[in-house]
Each structure stands twice: as C-alpha cells, then as structure tokens.
PDB file of C-alpha atoms in Angstrom:
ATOM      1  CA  UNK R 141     -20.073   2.826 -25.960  1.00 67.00           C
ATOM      2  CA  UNK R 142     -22.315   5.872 -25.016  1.00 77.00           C
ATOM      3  CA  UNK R 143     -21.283   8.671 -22.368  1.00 88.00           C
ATOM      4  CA  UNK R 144     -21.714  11.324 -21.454  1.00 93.00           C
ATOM      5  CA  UNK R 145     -19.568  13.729 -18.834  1.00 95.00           C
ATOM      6  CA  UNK R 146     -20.534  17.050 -16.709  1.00 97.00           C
ATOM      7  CA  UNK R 147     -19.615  18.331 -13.620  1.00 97.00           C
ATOM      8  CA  UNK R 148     -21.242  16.738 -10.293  1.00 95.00           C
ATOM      9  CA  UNK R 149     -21.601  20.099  -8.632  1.00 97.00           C
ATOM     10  CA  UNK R 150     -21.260  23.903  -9.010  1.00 97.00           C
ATOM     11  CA  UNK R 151     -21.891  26.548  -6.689  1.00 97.00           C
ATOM     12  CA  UNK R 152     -22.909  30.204  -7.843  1.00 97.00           C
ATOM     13  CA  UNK R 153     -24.331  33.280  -5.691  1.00 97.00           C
ATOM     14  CA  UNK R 154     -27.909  34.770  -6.612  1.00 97.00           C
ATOM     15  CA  UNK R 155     -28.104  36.910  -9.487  1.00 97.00           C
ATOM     16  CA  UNK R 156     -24.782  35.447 -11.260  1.00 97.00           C
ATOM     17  CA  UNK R 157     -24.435  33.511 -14.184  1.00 97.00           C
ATOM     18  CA  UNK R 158     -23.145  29.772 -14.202  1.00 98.00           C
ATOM     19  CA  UNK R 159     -23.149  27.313 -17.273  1.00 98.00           C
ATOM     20  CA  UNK R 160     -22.944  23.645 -16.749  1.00 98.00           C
ATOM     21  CA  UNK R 161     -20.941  21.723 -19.618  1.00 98.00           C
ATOM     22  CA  UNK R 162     -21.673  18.517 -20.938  1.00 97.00           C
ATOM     23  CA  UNK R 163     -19.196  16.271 -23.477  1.00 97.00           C
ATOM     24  CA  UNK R 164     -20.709  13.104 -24.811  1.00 95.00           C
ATOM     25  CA  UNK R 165     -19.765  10.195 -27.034  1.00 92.00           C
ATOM     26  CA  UNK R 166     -22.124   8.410 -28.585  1.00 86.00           C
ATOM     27  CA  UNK R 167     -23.287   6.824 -32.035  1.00 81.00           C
ATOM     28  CA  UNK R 168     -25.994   7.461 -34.057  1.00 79.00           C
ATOM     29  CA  UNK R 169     -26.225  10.856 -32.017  1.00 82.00           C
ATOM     30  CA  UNK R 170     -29.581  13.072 -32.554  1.00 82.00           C
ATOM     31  CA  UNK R 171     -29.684  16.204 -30.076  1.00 88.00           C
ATOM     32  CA  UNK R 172     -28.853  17.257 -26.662  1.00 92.00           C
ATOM     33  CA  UNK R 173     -31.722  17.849 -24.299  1.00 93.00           C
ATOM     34  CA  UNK R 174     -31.582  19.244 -20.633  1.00 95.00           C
ATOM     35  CA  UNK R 175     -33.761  18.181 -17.611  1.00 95.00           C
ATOM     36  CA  UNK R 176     -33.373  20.262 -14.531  1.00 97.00           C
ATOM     37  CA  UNK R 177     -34.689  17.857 -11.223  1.00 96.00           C
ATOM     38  CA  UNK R 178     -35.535  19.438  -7.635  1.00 96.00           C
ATOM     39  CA  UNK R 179     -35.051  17.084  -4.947  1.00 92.00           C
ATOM     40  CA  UNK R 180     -37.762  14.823  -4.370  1.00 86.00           C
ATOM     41  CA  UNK R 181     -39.236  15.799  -7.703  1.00 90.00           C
ATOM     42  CA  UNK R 182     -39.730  14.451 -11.310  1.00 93.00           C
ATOM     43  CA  UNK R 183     -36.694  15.959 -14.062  1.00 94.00           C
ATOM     44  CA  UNK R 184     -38.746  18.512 -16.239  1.00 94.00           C
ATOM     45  CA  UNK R 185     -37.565  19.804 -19.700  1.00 92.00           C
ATOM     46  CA  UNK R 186     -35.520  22.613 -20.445  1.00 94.00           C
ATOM     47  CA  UNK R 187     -34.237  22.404 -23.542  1.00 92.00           C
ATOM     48  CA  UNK R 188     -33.509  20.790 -26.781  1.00 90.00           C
ATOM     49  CA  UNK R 189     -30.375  21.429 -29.076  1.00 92.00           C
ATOM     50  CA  UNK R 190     -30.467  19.278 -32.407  1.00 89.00           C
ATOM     51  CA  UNK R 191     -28.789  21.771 -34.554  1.00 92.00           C
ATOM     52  CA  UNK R 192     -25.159  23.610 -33.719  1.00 96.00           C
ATOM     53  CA  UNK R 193     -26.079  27.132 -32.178  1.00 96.00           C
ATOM     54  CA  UNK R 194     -27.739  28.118 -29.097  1.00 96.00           C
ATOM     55  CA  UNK R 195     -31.094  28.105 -27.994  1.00 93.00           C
ATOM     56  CA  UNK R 196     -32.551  30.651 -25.362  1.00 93.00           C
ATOM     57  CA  UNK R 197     -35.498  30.648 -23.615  1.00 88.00           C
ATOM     58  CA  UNK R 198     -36.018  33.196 -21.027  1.00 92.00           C
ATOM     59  CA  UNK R 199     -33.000  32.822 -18.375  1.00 95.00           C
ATOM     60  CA  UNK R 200     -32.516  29.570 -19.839  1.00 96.00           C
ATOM     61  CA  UNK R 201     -29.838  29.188 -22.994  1.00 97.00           C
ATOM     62  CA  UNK R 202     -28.315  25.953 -24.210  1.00 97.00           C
ATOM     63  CA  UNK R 203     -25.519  25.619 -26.774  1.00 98.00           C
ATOM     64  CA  UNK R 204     -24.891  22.612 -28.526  1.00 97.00           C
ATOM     65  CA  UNK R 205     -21.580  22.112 -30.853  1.00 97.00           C
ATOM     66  CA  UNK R 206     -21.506  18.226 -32.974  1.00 94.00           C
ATOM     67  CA  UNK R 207     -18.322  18.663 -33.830  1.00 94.00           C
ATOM     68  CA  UNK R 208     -16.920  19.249 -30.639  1.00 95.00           C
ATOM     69  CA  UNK R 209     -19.223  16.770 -28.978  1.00 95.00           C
ATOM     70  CA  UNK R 210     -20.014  19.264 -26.877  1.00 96.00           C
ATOM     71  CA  UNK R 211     -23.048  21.559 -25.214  1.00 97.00           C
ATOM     72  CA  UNK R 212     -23.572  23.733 -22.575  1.00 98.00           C
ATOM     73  CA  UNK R 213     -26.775  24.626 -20.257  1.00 98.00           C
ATOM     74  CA  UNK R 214     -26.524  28.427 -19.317  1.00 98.00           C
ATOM     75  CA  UNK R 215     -28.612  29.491 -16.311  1.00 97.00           C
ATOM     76  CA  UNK R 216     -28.659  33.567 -16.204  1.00 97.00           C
ATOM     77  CA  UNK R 217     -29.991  35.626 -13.288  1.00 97.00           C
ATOM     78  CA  UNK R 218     -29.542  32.711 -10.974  1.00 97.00           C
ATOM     79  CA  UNK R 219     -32.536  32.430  -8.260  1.00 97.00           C
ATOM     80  CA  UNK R 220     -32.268  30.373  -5.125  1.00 97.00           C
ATOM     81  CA  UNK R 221     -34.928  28.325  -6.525  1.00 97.00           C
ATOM     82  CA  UNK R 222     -32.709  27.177  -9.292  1.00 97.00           C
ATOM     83  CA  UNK R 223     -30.977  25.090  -6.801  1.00 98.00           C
ATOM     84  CA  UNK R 224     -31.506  21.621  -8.425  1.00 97.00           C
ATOM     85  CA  UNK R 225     -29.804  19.054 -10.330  1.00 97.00           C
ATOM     86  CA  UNK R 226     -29.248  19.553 -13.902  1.00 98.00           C
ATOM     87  CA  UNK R 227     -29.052  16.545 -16.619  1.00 96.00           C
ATOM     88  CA  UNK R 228     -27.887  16.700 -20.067  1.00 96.00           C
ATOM     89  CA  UNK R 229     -29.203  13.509 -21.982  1.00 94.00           C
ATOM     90  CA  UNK R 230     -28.267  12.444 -25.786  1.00 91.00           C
ATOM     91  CA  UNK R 231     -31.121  11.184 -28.239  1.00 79.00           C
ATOM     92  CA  UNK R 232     -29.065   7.997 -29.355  1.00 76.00           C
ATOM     93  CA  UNK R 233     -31.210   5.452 -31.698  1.00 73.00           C
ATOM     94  CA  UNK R 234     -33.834   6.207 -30.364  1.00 72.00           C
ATOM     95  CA  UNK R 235     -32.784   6.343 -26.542  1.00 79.00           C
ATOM     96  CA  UNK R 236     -32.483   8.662 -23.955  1.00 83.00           C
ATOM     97  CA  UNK R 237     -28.817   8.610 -22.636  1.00 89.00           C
ATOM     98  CA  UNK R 238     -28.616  10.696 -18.955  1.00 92.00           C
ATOM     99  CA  UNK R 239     -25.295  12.145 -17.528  1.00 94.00           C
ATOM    100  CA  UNK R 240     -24.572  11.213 -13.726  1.00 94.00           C
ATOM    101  CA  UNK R 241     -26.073  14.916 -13.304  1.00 95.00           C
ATOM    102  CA  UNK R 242     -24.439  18.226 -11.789  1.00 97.00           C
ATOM    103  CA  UNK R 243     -25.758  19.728  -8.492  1.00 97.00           C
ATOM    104  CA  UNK R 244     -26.248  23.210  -8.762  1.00 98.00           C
ATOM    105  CA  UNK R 245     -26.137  25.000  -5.058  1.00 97.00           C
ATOM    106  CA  UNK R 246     -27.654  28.705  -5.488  1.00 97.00           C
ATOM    107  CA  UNK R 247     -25.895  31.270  -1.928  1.00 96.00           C
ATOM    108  CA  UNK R 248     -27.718  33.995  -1.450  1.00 94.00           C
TER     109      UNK R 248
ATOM    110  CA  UNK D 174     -54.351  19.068 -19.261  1.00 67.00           C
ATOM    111  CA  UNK D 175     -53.212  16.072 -16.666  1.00 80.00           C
ATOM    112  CA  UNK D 176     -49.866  15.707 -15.858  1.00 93.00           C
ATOM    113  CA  UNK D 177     -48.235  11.742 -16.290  1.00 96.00           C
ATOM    114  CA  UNK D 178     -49.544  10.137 -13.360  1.00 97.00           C
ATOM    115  CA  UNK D 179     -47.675   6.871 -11.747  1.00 97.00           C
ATOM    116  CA  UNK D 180     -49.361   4.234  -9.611  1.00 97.00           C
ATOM    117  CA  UNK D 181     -48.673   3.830  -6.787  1.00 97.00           C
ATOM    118  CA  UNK D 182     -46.266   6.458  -5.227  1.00 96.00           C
ATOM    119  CA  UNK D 183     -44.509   3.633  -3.011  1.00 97.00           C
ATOM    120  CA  UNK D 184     -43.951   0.604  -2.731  1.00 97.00           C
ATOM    121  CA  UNK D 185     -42.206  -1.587  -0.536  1.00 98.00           C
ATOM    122  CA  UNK D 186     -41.726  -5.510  -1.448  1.00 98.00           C
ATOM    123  CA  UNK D 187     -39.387  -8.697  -0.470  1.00 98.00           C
ATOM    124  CA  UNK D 188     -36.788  -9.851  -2.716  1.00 98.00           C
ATOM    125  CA  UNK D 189     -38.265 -12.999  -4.520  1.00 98.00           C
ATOM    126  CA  UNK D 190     -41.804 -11.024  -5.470  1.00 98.00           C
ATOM    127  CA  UNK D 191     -42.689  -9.374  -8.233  1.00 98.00           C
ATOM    128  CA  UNK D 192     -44.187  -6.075  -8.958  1.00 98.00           C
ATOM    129  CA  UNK D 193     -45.804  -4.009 -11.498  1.00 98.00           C
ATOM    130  CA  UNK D 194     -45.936  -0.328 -11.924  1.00 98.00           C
ATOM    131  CA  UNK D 195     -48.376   1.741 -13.724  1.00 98.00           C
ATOM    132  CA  UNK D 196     -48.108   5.131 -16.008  1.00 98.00           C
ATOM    133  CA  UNK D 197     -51.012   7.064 -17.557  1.00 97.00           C
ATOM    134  CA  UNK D 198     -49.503   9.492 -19.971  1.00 96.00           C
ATOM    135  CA  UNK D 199     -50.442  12.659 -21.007  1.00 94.00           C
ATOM    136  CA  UNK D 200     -53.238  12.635 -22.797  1.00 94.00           C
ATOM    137  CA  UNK D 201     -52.625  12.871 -26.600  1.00 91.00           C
ATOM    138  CA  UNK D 202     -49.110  11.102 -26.298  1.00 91.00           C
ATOM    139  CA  UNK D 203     -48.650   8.078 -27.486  1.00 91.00           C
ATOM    140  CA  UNK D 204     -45.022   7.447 -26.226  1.00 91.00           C
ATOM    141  CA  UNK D 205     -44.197   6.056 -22.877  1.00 94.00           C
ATOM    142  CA  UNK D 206     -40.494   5.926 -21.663  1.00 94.00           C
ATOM    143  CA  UNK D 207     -39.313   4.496 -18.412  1.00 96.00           C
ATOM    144  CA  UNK D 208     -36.468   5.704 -16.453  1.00 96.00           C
ATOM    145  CA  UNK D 209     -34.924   3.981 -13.641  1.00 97.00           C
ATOM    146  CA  UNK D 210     -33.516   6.580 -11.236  1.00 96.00           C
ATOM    147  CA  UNK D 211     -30.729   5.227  -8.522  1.00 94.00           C
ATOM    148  CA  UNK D 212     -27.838   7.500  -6.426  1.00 89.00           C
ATOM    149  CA  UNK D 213     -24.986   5.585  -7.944  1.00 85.00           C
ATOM    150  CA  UNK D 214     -26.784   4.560 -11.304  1.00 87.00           C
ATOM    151  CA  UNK D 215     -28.298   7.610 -11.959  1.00 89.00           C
ATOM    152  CA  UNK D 216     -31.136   8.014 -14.353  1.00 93.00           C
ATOM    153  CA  UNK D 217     -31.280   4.980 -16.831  1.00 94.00           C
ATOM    154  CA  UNK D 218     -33.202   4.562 -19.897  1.00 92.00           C
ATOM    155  CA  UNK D 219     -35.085   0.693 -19.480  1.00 95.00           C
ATOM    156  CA  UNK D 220     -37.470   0.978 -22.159  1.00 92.00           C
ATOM    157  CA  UNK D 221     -39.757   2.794 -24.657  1.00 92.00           C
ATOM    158  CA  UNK D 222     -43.124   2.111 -25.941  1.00 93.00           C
ATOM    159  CA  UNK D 223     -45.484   3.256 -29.087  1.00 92.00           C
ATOM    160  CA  UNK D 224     -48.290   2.369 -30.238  1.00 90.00           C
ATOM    161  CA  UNK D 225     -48.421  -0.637 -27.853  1.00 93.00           C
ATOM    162  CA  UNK D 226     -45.119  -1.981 -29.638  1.00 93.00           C
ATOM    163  CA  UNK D 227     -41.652  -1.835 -27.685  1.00 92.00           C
ATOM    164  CA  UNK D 228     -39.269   0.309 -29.436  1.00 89.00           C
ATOM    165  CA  UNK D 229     -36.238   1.130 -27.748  1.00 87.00           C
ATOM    166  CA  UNK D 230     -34.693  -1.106 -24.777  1.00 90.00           C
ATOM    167  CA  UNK D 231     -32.146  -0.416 -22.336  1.00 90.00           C
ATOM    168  CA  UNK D 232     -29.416  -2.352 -21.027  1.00 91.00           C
ATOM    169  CA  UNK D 233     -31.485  -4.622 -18.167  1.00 95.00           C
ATOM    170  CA  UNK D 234     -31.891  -7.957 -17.633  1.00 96.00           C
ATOM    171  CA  UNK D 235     -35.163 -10.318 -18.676  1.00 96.00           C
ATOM    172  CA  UNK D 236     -37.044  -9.661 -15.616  1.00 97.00           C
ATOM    173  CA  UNK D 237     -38.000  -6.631 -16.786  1.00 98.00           C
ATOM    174  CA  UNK D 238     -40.856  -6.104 -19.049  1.00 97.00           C
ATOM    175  CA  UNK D 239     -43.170  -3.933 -20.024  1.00 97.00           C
ATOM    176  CA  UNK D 240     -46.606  -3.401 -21.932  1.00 97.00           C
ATOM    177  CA  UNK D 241     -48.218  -0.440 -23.581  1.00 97.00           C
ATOM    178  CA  UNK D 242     -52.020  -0.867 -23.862  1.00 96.00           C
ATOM    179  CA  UNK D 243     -54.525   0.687 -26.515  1.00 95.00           C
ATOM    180  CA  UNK D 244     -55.454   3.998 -24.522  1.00 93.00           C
ATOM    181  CA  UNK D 245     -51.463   4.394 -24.571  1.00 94.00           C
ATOM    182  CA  UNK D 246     -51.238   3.403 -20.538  1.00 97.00           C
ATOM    183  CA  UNK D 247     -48.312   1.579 -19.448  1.00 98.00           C
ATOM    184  CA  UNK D 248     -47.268  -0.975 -17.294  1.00 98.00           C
ATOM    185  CA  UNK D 249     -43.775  -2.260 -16.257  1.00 98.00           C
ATOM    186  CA  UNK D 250     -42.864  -5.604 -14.373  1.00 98.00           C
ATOM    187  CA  UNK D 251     -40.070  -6.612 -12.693  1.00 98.00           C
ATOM    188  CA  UNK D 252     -40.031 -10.202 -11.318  1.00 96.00           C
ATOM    189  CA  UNK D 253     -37.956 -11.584  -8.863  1.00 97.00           C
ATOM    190  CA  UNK D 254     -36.576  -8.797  -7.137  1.00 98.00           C
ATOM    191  CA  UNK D 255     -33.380  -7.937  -6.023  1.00 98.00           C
ATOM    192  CA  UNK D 256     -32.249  -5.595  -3.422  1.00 97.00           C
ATOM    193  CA  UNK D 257     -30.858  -3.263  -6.412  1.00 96.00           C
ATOM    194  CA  UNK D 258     -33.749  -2.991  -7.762  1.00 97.00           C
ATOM    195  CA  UNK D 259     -34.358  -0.646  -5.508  1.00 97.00           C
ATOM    196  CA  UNK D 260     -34.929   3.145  -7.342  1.00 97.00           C
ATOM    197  CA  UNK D 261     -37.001   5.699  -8.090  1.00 97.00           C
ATOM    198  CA  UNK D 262     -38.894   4.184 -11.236  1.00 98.00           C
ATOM    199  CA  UNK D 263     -40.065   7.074 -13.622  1.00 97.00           C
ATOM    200  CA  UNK D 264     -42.446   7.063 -16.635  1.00 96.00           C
ATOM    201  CA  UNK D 265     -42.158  10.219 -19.359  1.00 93.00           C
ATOM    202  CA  UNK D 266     -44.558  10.546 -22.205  1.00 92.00           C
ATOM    203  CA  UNK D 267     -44.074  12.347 -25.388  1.00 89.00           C
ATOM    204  CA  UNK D 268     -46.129  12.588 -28.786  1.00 85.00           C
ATOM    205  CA  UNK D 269     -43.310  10.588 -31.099  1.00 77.00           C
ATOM    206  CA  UNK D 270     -41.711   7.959 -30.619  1.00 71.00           C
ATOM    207  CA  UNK D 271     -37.643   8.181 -30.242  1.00 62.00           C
ATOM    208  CA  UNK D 272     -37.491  11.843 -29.906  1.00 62.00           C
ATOM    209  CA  UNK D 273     -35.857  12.947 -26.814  1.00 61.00           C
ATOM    210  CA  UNK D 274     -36.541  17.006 -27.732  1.00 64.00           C
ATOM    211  CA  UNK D 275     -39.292  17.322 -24.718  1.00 83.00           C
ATOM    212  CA  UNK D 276     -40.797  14.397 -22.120  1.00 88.00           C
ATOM    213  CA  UNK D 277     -43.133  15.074 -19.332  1.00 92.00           C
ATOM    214  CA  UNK D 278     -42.262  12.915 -16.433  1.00 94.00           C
ATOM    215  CA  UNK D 279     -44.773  11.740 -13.925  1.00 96.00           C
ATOM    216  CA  UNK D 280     -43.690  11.685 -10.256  1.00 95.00           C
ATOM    217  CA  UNK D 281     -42.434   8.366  -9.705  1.00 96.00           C
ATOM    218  CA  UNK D 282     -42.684   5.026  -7.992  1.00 97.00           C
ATOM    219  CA  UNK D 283     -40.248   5.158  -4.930  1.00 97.00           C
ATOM    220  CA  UNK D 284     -39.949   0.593  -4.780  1.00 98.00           C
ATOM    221  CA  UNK D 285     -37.826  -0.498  -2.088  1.00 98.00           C
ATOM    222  CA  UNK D 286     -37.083  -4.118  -1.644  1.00 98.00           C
ATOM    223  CA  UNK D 287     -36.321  -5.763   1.486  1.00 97.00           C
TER     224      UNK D 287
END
C-alpha cells in the first residue's frame, strides 16, 4: 500500500526555525511535493523534490532523500502568518498521495 | 491570469440526491485533479482528467464520476449521497497530466448532506 507519515502538529516561536518530516512508502514513487493550507483556504504549492538534495526557495527549503524514503519541509524565519497546515504528498502512478497533514502553531 | 474557480461555494443536499460540482481551470492547463478534503480522511486523491480522458482514479466507489469537457472544464458527480460524503471537494489544475511538481487549487465546494 501507499503512506505516508508526518507529525500532526508542531509549535515554534516567531523568528525560529522548524522543519516538518515526512516518511512515505509507496510504489512506483516520482517526487515529493509540499502544500501549505490556511484554515478555511485552498492548499497552495510550495515545493517539489524529484531528485535527492534540497531545494530552497526564499524561507522555504525542502529536502528529499529516495533512499531513505524520506523528506523534509524547512520553514526559516518563521512569521505568525505561517501558522497553517503543511502537507507532504507523493507523485505515485500518476496520483497525488496526501499525508494526514501537520499543524504548524507560530507564538509570538 | 484567473485563479481555478469552483461552482458553487456550498452546497447543502439530502442523502438520496445527487449532485454535481463544477471546476474551470486555469487557463492554459489542461489537467484537472479532484481532491476530496474530510477531518478524519484528510485530503484524498478521487480522480484526474486530460484531455477530456480519465487518467488516474482514486480509491471511491461507482457513484462517483467525473467528465472533462473540450475547453478543459470539469465536472464531478456523486449520486446517491451519503452522509460521508460530506467534505470539502477541491479541484487543482496543472499543465501535464500525472505530475504532482505544482497544482493550483481552486477554493472549494463545502457539500454537506443531511
């Protein structure tokens, strides 16, 4: 079967750094994408990690490892605006595959 | 350029009836996803669509269905509704088909069923 496991929540102050892990296990696996979703709103894209390495964009970085099964969304210079919920999702045959999610809480 | 846009925003129905939901897609894209979004489900994949043909389908039962028409629009249908079909039902588009590196979600159709 496909799934995929990350934390439900994590709290972090303003101005820290936090990183949200993600293991999957899946077949036929393509890349790792991110989707961050504010309550009430629609997920947007972050990122996309097909290749080991990390990828960075602006405060944004996301890590992917294949033979680990493993990736990582790393949020720097938290803002209390990044409070949301953050989804890694697997590319699997042609589907997109969603964890349950982790609720970040940004304290001032 | 337009966001996705999802028709309508709500929607309340009985159990028994059934419903359809609309997506417009960005324009350009010529895949449409659908998501459906529940608290203890999460965010599940139901079905993708290019070039008017079904590519991808999730794990859901018959009563759901979908169509992709020539301008790329999409429609999903779910007949004979149950009280869990009640979720958040989202529509992404993206320019290929089966590539999950960036979709752009529309709001949402909040369906209850009563």
């Amino acid at each position: 079967g496909q799934s995929l496991e990350q934390p439900s929540e994590v709290t972090a102050v303003e101005g820290a750094i936090v990183q949200i892990n993600c293991t999957y296990q899946t077949s036929g696996f393509y890349g790792l994408s991110w989707y961050q979703q504010h309550d009430g709103g629609a997920p947007t894209f972050l990122s996309y990690n097909a290749l080991d390495g990390l990828e960075e964009t602006g405060r944004f970085s996301s890590f992917l490892s294949r033979s680990d099964s493993y990736g990582y969304l790393l949020l720097q210079e938290l803002q209390m605006k990044d409070s949301a919920s953050y989804f890694c999702a697997v590319i699997s045959r042609g589907k997109l595959i969603f964890g349950q999610g982790t609720e970040l809480s940004v304290k001032p | 350029k337009a966001g996705v846009t999802q028709t309508p925003r709500y929607l309340i129905k009985t159990r028994g009836q059934q419903v359809t939901l609309s997506c417009s897609p960005i324009s350009g894209h010529r895949s449409v996803s659908w998501y459906q979004q529940t608290p203890g489900q999460g965010l599940q994949f139901l079905f993708e669509y290019f070039s008017e043909t079904q590519r991808n389908k999730g794990n859901f039962p018959g009563r759901f269905s979908g169509r992709q028409f020539s301008n790329s629009r999409s429609e999903m249908n779910v007949s004979t509704l149950e009280l869990g079909d009640s979720a958040l039902y989202l529509c992404a588009s993206s320019l290929n088909e089966g590539r999950g590196d960036e979709q752009y979600f529309g709001p949402g159709t909040r369906l209850t069923v009563t």
